[in-house]
Amino acid sequence: MNRKVIFWAVITALGGFLFGFDTVVVSGAEQAIQKFWQLGDFQHGFTIAIALVGTMTGAFAGRMPAEKLGRKAALMIVAVIFLVTSLGTAFVNNWYLFVILRFIGGLGIGASSVIAPIYISEISPASFRGRLVILFQFNIVLGIVVSLLSNYIIVTSYHGSWRLMLAVMAVPSLLYLILLKFVPESPRWLILHKSKYDEARTTLQLMNADGYEQDMKNIIDSKNQEVKDATSENLFSKRYRKLAWLAFLIAFFNQVSGINAILYFAPSIFTLAGFDKSDSFSASFYLGLVNFAFTMLAIFLIDRAGRRKLMMIGSLGLIAALGLVSYCFHLQESHVAVAGANGVVNNTDGGYIIWLLMAYIAFFAVSQGAVIWVFLSEIFPNQVRAKGQSLGSFTHWTLATIITFLFPAVRTHVEGQYIFMFFCGMMVLQLLFVWKLMPETKGKSLENMERTLTMH
């Protein structure tokens, strides 16, 4: 594999680190933030969810700078957003300004979920594309782990300063902004949107010295074919309708698995299961480590086993894990399990929930967590790739926003067994989706998939 391509992909994928860090860092700060501003349940949920509203907006609008300014320039804008909002949220004293900055930070997360996978997909050879695009997910998970570790250190050593928790992200944000200067523009964007053939040829030659002329020809042929089709840029035309549905469904099932609810509110879930505050934070960190380890496994498997097989295995595992977590909460809530005097599960019962949630995270990481960004970035033709990625990301973050906003109230009024049974039922539907509808994309060039997946 070309070292330059790996280098560019690794740098670009660091946007996923900021994505993951910013997404989860608030899980350690949310209770302190609620206390600092004396927020009610609605304001509390709104403070957490507003970042997801920004993320949803960024996912929808992220394609615009990616198409107009280029993938590289758009990523640099994202880095600036992360830098400014991490420092801003750490130092403001006004709740309204804090909420506005949370929204702007969400724009960066949403845009990065569109732009970074597209860029990596467009510079990657077909045989390694899955492993390179999955670096984005790997960095999301790494960001989550580092965020959980950072929160744990701050809780135990710095009196739980929520401002310090949020300020830490300024360091990797600045590093990302600097490193992006060493990344070239996507040659596919240069050809398709700017017709800069010489500049594109130079980058393609660095990517593939032996086959760059053929790569160039394939991209130009794809562009010419799109020009012939009057509806080439209408994502919901008959030609792309199947792909649009695939993008929507994989993003839909990603979120109704419950992953964001579990990651965002892991300490609260463990408290519900009978753990004290310190143990809840350490248990949340262990979930992050499992996520990290199994995402590494997915990097090894995705171009060998393929996307579809990983999704099948993951769906079965998620169904089992979520069903058993639901059953454990059923035992707790019906007092069939051995309970303490206060009516919560004892440490042994809580231990079962920890292990089951670790299994849940493992199956998610090796399937949905690994596959979604790869699949979204490769199924759409060159001309509508940014729009297709935006559709998937927008669906993903819209559902994440709804679930995160509702979850604090739901966990107060709905028993845990029913919450996890709902997620389990959704994974049964996901299994049917993968079995009946999801195509395999491993080892196929982007231009070849355009010929086989689109309807003419």
Tab-separated table of C-alpha atoms in Angstrom, residues 129-139 299 370 373-374:
chain	number	residue	atom	x	y	z
A	129	ARG	CA	-10.460	1.200	0.900
A	130	GLY	CA	-12.357	-0.428	3.760
A	131	ARG	CA	-9.322	-0.454	6.038
A	132	LEU	CA	-8.442	3.154	5.266
A	133	VAL	CA	-11.963	4.568	5.609
A	134	ILE	CA	-12.442	2.625	8.833
A	135	LEU	CA	-9.542	4.645	10.250
A	136	PHE	CA	-12.151	7.383	10.653
A	137	GLN	CA	-14.264	5.119	12.876
A	138	PHE	CA	-11.114	3.911	14.655
A	139	ASN	CA	-10.286	7.516	15.510
A	299	ILE	CA	-9.851	-2.921	10.550
A	370	ALA	CA	-17.045	-0.134	11.444
A	373	TRP	CA	-18.898	5.256	7.264
A	374	VAL	CA	-17.211	2.874	4.808
